[in-house]
Amino acid sequence: MDPILDVRNLHVSFDTYGGTVQAVRGVDFALKKGETLAIVGESGSGKSVTTKALMGLVAKPAGHIPKGEILFDGKDLTKLSNKEMQKIRGKDMSMIFQDPMTSLNPTMKIGKQIMEGLILHQKLSKKEARNRAIELLDLVGIPDSTKRIDQYPHQFSGGMRQRVVVAIALACNPKVLIADEPTTALDVTIQAQILELMKDIQKKMDTSIIFITHDLGVVANVADRVAVMYAGKIVEVGTVDDIFYNPKHPYTWGLLGSMPTVDGNDEKLIAIPGTPPDLMNPPKGDAFAARNEYAMQIDLEEEPPLFKVSDTHYAATWLLHDDAPKVEPPEAVKKRMKGNISAGEENRS
Amino acid sequence: MNKEKILEVKNLKQHFQTGRKSVVKAVDGISFDIYRGETFGLVGESGCGKSTTGRTIIRLYDATSGEVTFNGIDVHGTKSKKDLKKFNRQMQMIFQDPYASLNPRMTVKEIILEGIQIHGLIKSETEKMERVEALLETVGLNKEHATRYPHEFSGGQRQRIGIARALAVDPEFIIADEPISALDVSIQAQVVNLMKELQEEHGLTYLFIAHDLSMVKYISDRIAVMYFGKIVELADSEELYKNPLHPYTNSLLSAIPLPDPDFERTRERTIYDPTQHDTEDAEFREVKPGHWVLCTEEEYKAYQDK
C-alpha cells in the first residue's frame, strides 16, 4: 500500500547571527494509513522541527528547507505557496500542541474556535458548524457539550482543554494528525485518558498519527512504529517491538536505560553522558560518537549509513557493520529486551 | 536504618483565602515523619497540595495550623533572627524550573556564594573561590563555569547549579520540588544519579516531591501519596508498589505508561471514584507496620485481610 505521507531526505536549517543551525539533516520516513508513528529523542534532536516542516510552519525567512521532499497526496509540500498550504493545514493535516493553554485563543469561546476550520474548509453554514462542533465535543468526551460550547478556555481544566484542542484538530477529519508532546503537560491519569481518546478516534476514523514524545512509556502505549532521532537524523527506526525488545543503536540503549523500571532494583540508572552536539557545527562522523561508550575510530571519521536489521527495522550505527566487534547492550537494557513483566507490575494489572 | 526523626509533621494545614467566603484547603491536615538519611517521596497530581506542603515545611508559607518540628525545634514558632538563620542553613530547597529559579543577572559564582555570604561561613576571597570550585566539581561542572551566567547553560546544567547552591551551606535536609520534571529523560537520569551520590557522601535527607511515579519509586525509601490536600497512603516504596491499598493509589499506579509494549497492550486502567467510599469518617490508620492508609473502620478491616 502506498504511504499517505512520504518524507525524503528532508533538511531544515535556521539562519542565526551565529551561523546556520542545521536542525534537521536528512530525514526519511513514510507514514502508512491508520498507523501511529512515534518520533522520540531529546530536546533539540529535531523532532518538532521535522513536524513543523510537514505542516509548513517553519518560520521564514530564518528557517528554510534547503533539500528534500515531503510527498502528500501526490504533491510536494515543500514546493507549495503559503496559500496552497493553508488549504491543507487544518483540513488534511492538523496538529495538536503540547500546551493546551497557549494553543487555544483565550479571548474566543471554544465553540467558535472549533467552528473556524469547519466554516473555512468544509464551507458549512454557521448553524451546521455549530451542530458539528457539539458532536465533536461529545466525541472527545466533554460532558454537557451544548453548554460548554459557549465557554472560554479558562473555564476548562488542563485535560479538558487538551480535549478541545483534539476536537479542533479532528474537526475536518484529517488524514494525518500530528501530535507534538500532547500529554507532556498533563497528569498521568489525564494523560491516560487523552491517549485512550486518541487511539479510540484513530480506530473510528482510520487517521494516521505522528506522535512526538520523549516519554518511552507513552511510546510503548500508542505507537505501531518508532523513529528515534538524534542530532537532526533518524538513527533507528522499527516497529515498537523492534525498538523495545531488540534495540540496536547505542543511543536507543541509552534512552531505554535511563528510565527506571518499576520492579524495585536499586541499580544505578544509565545516564547518557554529556549533552547533544551543537548543530551549528555538526561533528564529523557519527554525531553520537562523543557520548557513545561503544564508539570506534570510524565513528569519528565517517557517518554510519542505515543498516538493515530486518524488513521493518533499520539502525544507523557502525556496530552493525560486518567488521565491527560484537557488542552486547548494557544489562539494564537486556533485561527489558526479554520483555518479562516483573512481580510488581503483575500485581498492578 | 537509623530511625532518628529529622522532621515531624503533625496535622499540618495550609488554607488559602481566595475570596471573602471561599477557602482553598491546599493542605488539609497531614502528618508524617521523615527519618535522618532517608529519601521521602511525596507524589500526587497537580493541585493535590504536594508543592504547598514542601513550601510550608521550609517556611515559604506560614502554616494555617499544625506543627512542623525539625531536629526537635518547632519550625513555625517565633524565632530570633539568629535561630532563623540557623534553621535556614540546615534546610534547603531545589526547585522545579531551573530557568526560573536562578537569577539571570548573577554569575554562577555569585549564585552559589550568596548563601555562604549571608551566613558568613567563609571570609577570605581565595577560600570562597576554592569552595565554589569544589562545589561545581561535586555537581559535575567545572571551575571555568563560575564566571558565566545562567543563560549560558542547558537545563540539566542549570539544575546542577541549583543543587550546588543548595549544598553550599552544608544543609542536612533538602526539599526537592519536582527537580527533574523539566529535564530530558537522559538528563533526568544524570541528575537523579547525582542526587543519590550526594546523599551517600553528605548523609543528606531528601523530601522528594514529584508526579513521575517511576522516578519517585526509584529514588525514595518511603512514599506518601497525596490526593486533594490529604495523604491517602504512606508506605515503604517497595510495599506501596507491590501492595497498594487505597483505590486512588491503585488508579495512579495503573495510569503510568511503562516502556514495555507487550505490557501496554494488555494494560487495564483502574479509575478512581471518590464517591465510592465514605471520606467523612476516614482516618489515617496503620494497616500493617509502616503501611498507613486513609480509610474507614470497615475498609481498615478489609485492607488487613489483603
XYZ file of C-alpha atoms in Angstrom:
655
model
C 0.000 0.000 0.000
C 1.258 3.458 -0.816
C 2.186 5.543 2.176
C -0.033 8.517 2.882
C 2.936 10.718 3.625
C 6.441 10.209 2.296
C 9.324 12.276 3.624
C 12.548 12.058 1.641
C 15.946 13.410 2.650
C 14.408 16.367 4.489
C 16.762 19.128 5.629
C 15.709 22.138 7.694
C 18.100 24.957 8.601
C 17.786 28.170 10.565
C 19.926 31.228 9.967
C 21.027 32.925 13.168
C 23.533 35.650 13.941
C 25.999 32.997 14.991
C 25.647 30.963 11.802
C 23.335 28.386 10.289
C 21.825 25.768 12.587
C 21.180 22.520 10.750
C 18.257 21.361 12.852
C 17.176 18.518 10.566
C 19.892 16.879 8.488
C 18.366 14.353 6.130
C 15.274 12.595 7.466
C 13.460 9.830 5.586
C 10.267 8.146 6.650
C 6.925 7.031 5.317
C 3.638 7.112 7.151
C 1.038 4.473 6.332
C -2.708 4.853 6.568
C -4.107 4.278 10.029
C -0.771 3.782 11.750
C 0.849 5.671 14.580
C 4.488 6.598 14.120
C 6.211 7.843 17.256
C 9.219 10.105 16.943
C 11.378 10.113 20.068
C 14.518 11.971 21.004
C 15.894 14.616 23.344
C 15.043 18.278 23.075
C 16.994 19.729 20.188
C 17.056 16.454 18.264
C 14.907 17.961 15.523
C 11.696 16.052 16.137
C 9.476 19.115 16.499
C 11.164 20.925 13.617
C 10.536 17.910 11.373
C 6.806 18.037 12.039
C 6.709 21.806 11.726
C 8.206 21.373 8.258
C 5.443 18.901 7.412
C 2.832 21.465 8.386
C 4.600 24.278 6.563
C 5.176 26.053 9.861
C 8.913 26.627 9.626
C 9.274 30.339 10.333
C 10.573 32.183 7.318
C 12.918 33.787 6.426
C 15.223 32.477 9.174
C 14.095 28.905 8.661
C 14.259 27.220 5.289
C 14.244 23.800 3.673
C 17.413 23.568 1.570
C 16.868 19.980 0.452
C 14.307 17.227 0.476
C 10.712 16.403 -0.387
C 7.520 15.911 1.566
C 5.129 13.961 -0.639
C 1.477 14.072 0.353
C -1.425 13.299 -1.949
C 0.859 13.455 -4.973
C 2.127 16.927 -4.104
C 5.489 18.018 -2.744
C 4.547 20.164 0.238
C 7.894 21.940 0.282
C 7.073 23.494 -3.098
C 3.642 24.835 -2.188
C 2.930 28.509 -1.604
C 1.622 29.642 1.733
C -1.860 29.996 0.272
C -1.905 26.454 -1.101
C -0.570 25.178 2.200
C -3.416 26.873 4.065
C -5.869 24.664 2.197
C -4.149 21.546 3.502
C -3.393 22.718 7.013
C -6.268 22.052 9.389
C -8.095 20.078 6.683
C -5.960 17.161 5.508
C -3.277 17.579 8.123
C -3.742 19.002 11.566
C -1.765 19.352 14.718
C -2.140 19.009 18.473
C 0.331 21.038 20.500
C 1.916 20.407 23.855
C 0.462 23.181 25.921
C -3.331 23.407 25.703
C -3.287 26.806 27.411
C -1.204 28.550 24.778
C -2.648 26.767 21.751
C -6.187 27.989 22.413
C -7.202 31.599 22.000
C -8.147 32.845 25.483
C -10.452 35.552 24.122
C -12.611 33.270 21.979
C -15.322 30.867 23.051
C -14.217 27.324 22.362
C -17.203 26.717 20.072
C -16.056 29.456 17.749
C -12.542 28.056 17.709
C -13.806 24.647 16.657
C -16.179 26.137 14.064
C -13.450 28.223 12.368
C -11.984 25.305 10.429
C -15.378 23.852 9.578
C -16.628 27.112 8.058
C -13.372 27.756 6.205
C -12.577 24.285 4.856
C -15.881 22.472 4.698
C -17.943 25.539 3.785
C -20.531 24.764 6.418
C -23.040 27.383 7.478
C -22.714 28.778 10.962
C -25.556 26.668 12.209
C -24.265 23.446 10.679
C -20.804 24.182 12.020
C -22.194 24.710 15.493
C -24.026 21.396 15.427
C -20.920 19.655 14.188
C -18.867 21.338 16.956
C -21.274 19.955 19.552
C -20.876 16.488 18.009
C -17.110 16.860 18.212
C -17.238 17.867 21.866
C -19.306 14.765 22.542
C -16.811 12.687 20.594
C -13.860 13.867 22.682
C -15.804 13.238 25.857
C -16.697 16.700 27.105
C -19.905 16.407 29.099
C -22.700 18.941 28.778
C -21.452 19.961 25.321
C -24.341 22.288 24.462
C -23.469 24.452 27.443
C -19.703 24.071 27.311
C -19.522 25.214 23.683
C -20.193 28.784 24.797
C -17.458 28.847 27.409
C -13.941 30.249 27.278
C -10.731 28.202 27.625
C -10.076 29.395 31.190
C -13.276 27.688 32.279
C -11.803 24.301 31.382
C -9.242 22.187 33.241
C -5.958 21.224 31.556
C -7.191 17.828 30.449
C -10.494 19.241 29.176
C -8.626 21.962 27.265
C -6.495 19.343 25.578
C -9.720 17.559 24.591
C -10.888 20.794 22.986
C -7.588 21.005 21.079
C -8.124 17.425 19.906
C -11.651 18.359 18.785
C -10.317 21.290 16.743
C -7.660 19.081 15.170
C -10.249 16.453 14.241
C -12.905 18.873 13.006
C -12.276 18.293 9.296
C -11.455 14.567 9.508
C -7.753 14.995 8.727
C -5.830 12.188 7.052
C -2.752 12.963 9.100
C -2.750 14.100 12.702
C 0.491 15.393 14.178
C 0.634 15.374 17.969
C 3.618 17.225 19.428
C 4.000 16.093 23.052
C 0.215 16.285 23.537
C 0.277 14.835 27.049
C 3.556 16.110 28.475
C 1.881 18.925 30.391
C -0.804 16.661 31.849
C -1.057 14.445 34.925
C -0.683 10.696 34.441
C -4.348 9.859 34.891
C -5.379 12.628 32.483
C -2.616 11.558 30.115
C -4.029 8.038 30.097
C -7.474 9.438 29.223
C -6.177 11.550 26.322
C -4.133 8.649 24.930
C -7.161 6.373 25.112
C -9.226 9.041 23.379
C -6.709 9.426 20.546
C -6.498 5.668 19.975
C -10.250 5.392 20.040
C -10.672 8.149 17.463
C -7.939 6.675 15.285
C -9.828 3.395 15.187
C -13.081 5.138 14.214
C -11.609 7.418 11.550
C -8.551 5.485 10.370
C -6.362 8.556 10.892
C -2.583 8.336 10.544
C -0.847 9.813 13.572
C 2.662 11.157 14.049
C 3.268 11.251 17.774
C 6.195 13.189 19.159
C 7.258 12.500 22.709
C 10.261 11.846 24.884
C 8.354 9.530 27.224
C 9.100 5.957 26.206
C 6.236 4.688 28.316
C 3.834 6.694 26.167
C 5.549 5.387 23.027
C 5.043 1.796 24.126
C 1.406 2.624 24.711
C 0.475 4.349 21.442
C 2.962 3.544 18.693
C 2.917 0.999 15.888
C 6.322 2.116 14.669
C 9.041 4.209 16.301
C 11.692 6.524 14.850
C 14.495 7.550 17.196
C 16.001 10.929 16.320
C 19.383 12.281 17.326
C 21.076 15.480 16.182
C 18.690 16.004 13.273
C 18.711 12.461 11.920
C 16.772 9.263 12.396
C 19.275 6.878 13.989
C 16.956 3.915 14.428
C 13.538 3.043 13.087
C 11.419 -0.054 13.534
C 8.189 -1.485 14.860
C 7.506 -0.806 18.501
C 8.615 -4.352 19.348
C 11.846 -3.954 17.338
C 12.779 -0.836 19.260
C 11.877 -2.011 22.762
C 12.824 -5.691 22.569
C 15.649 -5.650 20.049
C 17.216 -2.172 20.036
C 20.441 -1.895 18.059
C 21.614 1.695 18.375
C 23.615 2.679 21.485
C 21.569 5.886 21.746
C 18.357 3.850 21.928
C 20.023 1.723 24.622
C 20.833 4.906 26.487
C 17.246 6.171 26.278
C 15.847 2.847 27.468
C 18.446 2.528 30.232
C 17.782 5.980 31.629
C 14.186 5.087 32.514
C 13.833 3.405 35.881
C 11.988 0.103 35.887
C 9.260 -0.281 38.444
C 10.436 -3.691 39.638
C 12.440 -2.415 42.526
C 16.072 -2.997 41.689
C 18.358 -0.338 43.028
C 20.808 -0.305 40.186
C 22.183 2.979 39.015
C 20.343 4.475 36.072
C 22.329 4.570 32.866
C 22.669 8.228 32.154
C 23.855 9.185 28.689
C 26.921 11.277 29.500
C 27.329 14.770 28.106
C 24.863 16.793 26.045
C 23.753 16.710 22.388
C 26.119 18.289 19.849
C 25.937 21.846 18.610
C 24.110 21.689 15.308
C 25.677 24.886 14.091
C 28.830 22.842 13.597
C 27.701 19.221 13.454
C 30.580 16.906 14.318
C 32.337 14.898 11.654
C 31.344 11.243 11.505
C 28.659 9.875 13.831
C 27.101 12.769 15.782
C 26.571 10.481 18.772
C 30.218 9.319 18.914
C 31.252 11.753 21.672
C 28.627 10.351 24.082
C 28.899 6.752 22.938
C 30.953 4.348 25.027
C 30.964 1.890 22.136
C 32.351 4.434 19.656
C 35.059 3.179 17.323
C 37.653 5.003 15.253
C 35.401 5.004 12.213
C 32.628 6.791 14.163
C 34.848 9.864 14.322
C 35.571 9.816 10.614
C 32.591 8.647 8.673
C 28.871 8.778 9.209
C 27.211 5.383 9.525
C 24.543 4.558 6.926
C 21.234 2.974 7.938
C 21.966 -0.746 8.272
C 19.104 -3.148 7.721
C 18.307 -5.350 10.704
C 15.052 -6.752 9.328
C 12.426 -5.675 6.800
C 10.939 -3.299 9.338
C 13.997 -2.414 11.396
C 16.940 -0.141 10.465
C 19.677 1.446 12.567
C 22.485 3.868 11.769
C 25.423 2.567 13.772
C 28.735 1.121 12.668
C 28.247 -1.605 15.278
C 26.033 -3.364 12.728
C 28.816 -3.493 10.142
C 30.199 -6.980 9.471
C 33.677 -5.938 10.587
C 32.525 -4.415 13.889
C 33.142 -6.262 17.146
C 30.085 -7.970 18.594
C 28.805 -5.659 21.324
C 26.176 -6.577 23.865
C 23.765 -3.899 25.101
C 24.001 -2.963 28.795
C 22.400 -5.312 31.357
C 19.517 -2.979 32.184
C 18.535 -2.833 28.527
C 18.922 -6.557 28.008
C 16.521 -7.173 30.843
C 13.860 -5.164 29.060
C 14.546 -6.946 25.809
C 13.181 -10.182 27.181
C 10.021 -8.264 27.770
C 9.391 -10.010 31.045
C 6.995 -8.381 33.411
C 8.124 -8.263 36.979
C 6.178 -9.288 40.026
C 5.320 -5.734 40.972
C 3.745 -4.958 37.656
C 1.795 -8.186 37.546
C 0.360 -7.223 40.842
C -0.828 -3.963 39.431
C -2.586 -5.278 36.395
C 18.441 2.220 59.024
C 18.963 4.665 61.819
C 15.439 5.628 62.843
C 16.115 9.088 64.202
C 13.394 11.521 63.197
C 14.725 14.625 61.493
C 11.342 16.089 60.598
C 7.925 15.603 62.148
C 4.806 16.983 60.538
C 1.660 16.904 62.641
C -1.782 17.706 61.353
C -0.417 20.392 59.052
C -2.993 22.610 57.378
C -2.459 25.276 54.771
C -5.605 27.072 53.696
C -5.606 29.947 51.250
C -8.286 32.605 51.345
C -9.336 33.093 47.731
C -12.379 35.255 48.229
C -14.478 36.572 51.044
C -16.165 33.254 51.549
C -14.070 30.772 49.616
C -11.113 28.972 51.068
C -8.833 26.589 49.219
C -7.728 23.821 51.514
C -4.474 23.087 49.699
C -3.117 21.016 52.567
C -5.739 19.704 54.907
C -4.366 18.001 57.966
C -1.446 15.808 57.047
C 1.009 14.060 59.341
C 4.226 12.219 58.613
C 7.770 11.776 59.885
C 10.983 11.787 57.924
C 13.955 9.861 59.256
C 17.523 11.037 59.025
C 19.306 9.852 55.897
C 16.258 8.649 54.013
C 14.529 9.885 50.883
C 10.865 10.533 51.430
C 8.830 10.737 48.235
C 5.669 12.811 48.036
C 3.577 12.131 44.943
C 0.245 13.231 43.601
C -1.336 15.016 40.688
C -1.191 18.736 40.088
C -3.223 20.630 42.613
C -3.075 17.937 45.281
C -1.028 20.131 47.588
C 2.337 18.416 47.393
C 4.320 21.535 46.495
C 2.425 23.589 49.072
C 3.411 21.001 51.668
C 7.080 21.380 50.737
C 6.891 25.145 50.768
C 5.110 25.238 54.107
C 7.704 22.950 55.679
C 10.516 25.287 54.661
C 8.525 28.328 55.865
C 7.906 29.880 52.470
C 4.309 29.942 53.661
C 3.088 30.307 57.216
C 1.043 27.287 58.162
C -2.661 27.781 58.909
C -2.398 25.276 61.717
C -0.462 22.205 62.703
C 3.077 21.614 63.668
C 6.353 21.068 61.849
C 9.270 20.013 64.026
C 12.744 19.935 62.590
C 15.530 18.478 64.726
C 13.236 18.878 67.703
C 12.536 22.574 67.098
C 9.168 23.975 66.032
C 9.656 25.463 62.575
C 6.712 27.838 62.653
C 7.246 29.040 66.198
C 8.559 32.547 66.664
C 12.277 32.648 66.418
C 15.075 35.121 66.890
C 16.892 36.198 63.769
C 19.813 34.049 64.798
C 17.746 30.880 65.198
C 16.029 31.544 61.916
C 19.366 31.815 60.168
C 20.478 28.546 61.693
C 17.290 26.865 60.525
C 17.614 28.222 57.009
C 21.093 26.819 56.797
C 20.013 23.344 57.749
C 17.142 23.138 55.310
C 17.494 23.978 51.619
C 15.358 23.641 48.539
C 15.842 22.664 44.908
C 13.163 23.981 42.590
C 11.406 22.547 39.579
C 12.213 25.068 36.931
C 15.945 25.608 36.554
C 15.193 28.537 34.262
C 13.160 30.499 36.757
C 14.985 29.631 39.959
C 18.353 31.173 39.088
C 18.771 34.943 38.971
C 19.725 35.733 35.352
C 21.753 38.781 36.396
C 24.063 36.908 38.738
C 27.054 34.794 37.768
C 27.213 31.182 38.881
C 29.814 32.165 41.468
C 27.553 34.848 42.934
C 24.587 32.471 42.974
C 26.483 29.783 44.844
C 28.173 32.223 47.220
C 25.013 34.081 48.197
C 24.140 31.651 50.973
C 27.721 31.413 52.195
C 27.898 35.193 52.415
C 24.589 35.591 54.227
C 25.663 33.082 56.829
C 29.200 34.444 56.926
C 30.654 30.990 56.554
C 33.816 31.895 54.712
C 35.668 35.186 54.962
C 38.667 35.073 52.657
C 38.204 35.574 48.936
C 40.560 32.782 47.910
C 38.781 30.292 50.165
C 35.438 31.375 48.729
C 36.705 30.727 45.219
C 38.037 27.342 46.300
C 34.668 26.464 47.802
C 32.826 27.445 44.616
C 35.203 25.387 42.511
C 34.851 22.396 44.816
C 31.056 22.656 44.707
C 30.990 22.927 40.931
C 33.140 19.843 40.706
C 30.874 17.989 43.125
C 27.883 18.544 40.878
C 29.757 17.653 37.704
C 30.519 21.108 36.324
C 33.971 22.643 36.048
C 35.558 25.740 37.531
C 35.522 27.693 34.281
C 31.737 27.808 34.678
C 31.974 30.027 37.770
C 32.108 33.308 35.886
C 29.267 32.523 33.490
C 25.612 33.482 33.660
C 22.658 31.057 33.877
C 21.548 31.610 30.277
C 24.783 30.056 29.070
C 23.791 26.655 30.448
C 21.460 23.863 29.386
C 18.548 22.797 31.595
C 20.438 19.894 33.134
C 23.457 22.057 33.880
C 21.255 24.718 35.454
C 19.683 22.157 37.724
C 23.218 21.189 38.771
C 23.875 24.832 39.660
C 20.674 24.811 41.733
C 21.954 21.735 43.548
C 25.370 23.332 44.131
C 23.627 26.380 45.608
C 21.610 24.191 47.955
C 24.729 22.302 49.049
C 26.803 25.456 49.610
C 25.687 25.960 53.201
C 26.073 22.283 54.197
C 22.400 21.538 54.829
C 21.120 18.375 56.480
C 17.786 18.336 54.749
C 16.902 19.179 51.159
C 13.409 19.631 49.756
C 13.484 18.842 46.045
C 10.294 20.073 44.394
C 9.997 18.279 41.036
C 13.737 18.696 40.428
C 13.753 16.694 37.205
C 10.333 17.258 35.633
C 11.606 19.952 33.284
C 14.540 17.881 32.021
C 15.031 15.397 29.203
C 14.917 11.695 30.050
C 18.655 11.078 29.681
C 19.472 14.217 31.676
C 16.941 13.225 34.359
C 18.965 10.103 34.959
C 22.160 12.175 35.316
C 20.574 14.455 37.926
C 18.964 11.608 39.874
C 22.262 9.704 39.962
C 23.990 12.855 41.185
C 21.430 13.362 43.953
C 21.897 9.758 45.097
C 25.674 10.103 45.160
C 25.496 13.335 47.145
C 23.145 11.735 49.619
C 25.647 8.976 50.328
C 28.600 11.348 50.574
C 26.994 14.026 52.725
C 24.431 11.970 54.606
C 21.589 14.147 53.309
C 17.907 13.648 53.915
C 15.582 14.387 50.991
C 11.949 15.236 50.662
C 11.425 14.432 47.003
C 8.251 15.897 45.529
C 7.197 14.679 42.086
C 4.400 13.420 39.921
C 6.556 10.948 38.000
C 5.911 7.808 39.994
C 8.525 5.621 38.376
C 11.313 8.072 39.243
C 9.964 8.553 42.781
C 9.911 4.807 43.257
C 13.491 4.639 42.094
C 14.857 7.298 44.441
C 12.634 7.031 47.539
C 12.783 4.800 50.604
C 9.236 5.657 51.613
C 6.440 7.288 49.647
C 3.337 9.239 50.596
C 0.521 9.645 48.068
C -1.462 12.871 48.262
C -4.951 13.496 46.969
C -6.844 16.768 47.442
C -4.782 18.014 50.353
C -4.700 14.736 52.223
C -2.240 11.887 52.384
C -4.209 8.809 51.368
C -1.437 6.246 51.678
C 2.068 6.045 53.099
C 4.377 3.045 52.937
C 7.828 1.772 52.031
C 8.217 2.343 48.323
C 8.515 -1.362 47.577
C 5.394 -2.138 49.616
C 3.435 0.719 48.037
C 4.072 -0.527 44.507
C 3.582 -4.198 45.258
C 0.630 -3.854 47.546
C -1.225 -0.567 47.023
C -4.327 -0.493 49.211
C -6.047 2.832 48.679
C -8.082 2.881 45.436
C -6.539 6.221 44.442
C -3.002 4.806 44.688
C -4.192 1.920 42.568
C -5.580 4.177 39.870
C -2.441 6.322 39.878
C -0.185 3.288 39.508
C -2.332 1.815 36.774
C -2.048 5.026 34.749
C 1.763 5.100 34.430
C 2.744 4.049 30.946
C 5.673 1.619 31.063
C 8.294 1.276 28.356
C 7.148 -2.229 27.516
C 4.830 -2.652 24.505
C 3.504 -6.106 25.484
C 2.569 -4.841 28.908
C 0.941 -1.733 27.445
C -1.216 -3.789 25.068
C -2.799 -5.659 27.931
C -2.919 -2.841 30.434
C -6.196 -2.219 32.212
C -6.575 1.147 33.844
C -8.499 1.403 37.091
C -10.414 4.613 37.554
C -10.748 6.174 40.962
C -14.216 7.176 42.014
C -14.096 9.234 45.206
C -17.842 8.814 45.732
C -17.340 5.065 46.177
C -16.321 5.329 49.770
C -17.015 7.436 52.770
C -14.429 10.177 53.109
C -16.039 11.822 56.127
C -15.217 9.120 58.639
C -11.894 8.238 57.082
C -8.911 8.287 59.359
C -5.254 7.662 58.789
C -4.705 4.120 60.085
C -1.709 1.819 60.176
C -2.841 -1.302 58.324
C 0.478 -3.078 58.530
C 3.643 -1.968 60.296
C 4.758 1.125 58.396
C 1.877 0.996 55.903
C -0.673 3.733 56.541
C -3.928 4.230 54.662
C -6.657 6.825 54.914
C -9.714 4.638 55.465
C -12.836 3.988 57.471
C -13.137 1.340 60.169
C -14.769 -1.046 57.692
C -12.156 -0.539 54.994
C -9.454 -0.910 57.606
C -10.635 -4.427 58.359
C -10.875 -5.283 54.675
C -7.369 -3.975 53.992
C -5.886 -6.017 56.809
C -7.040 -9.201 55.144
C -5.318 -8.295 51.899
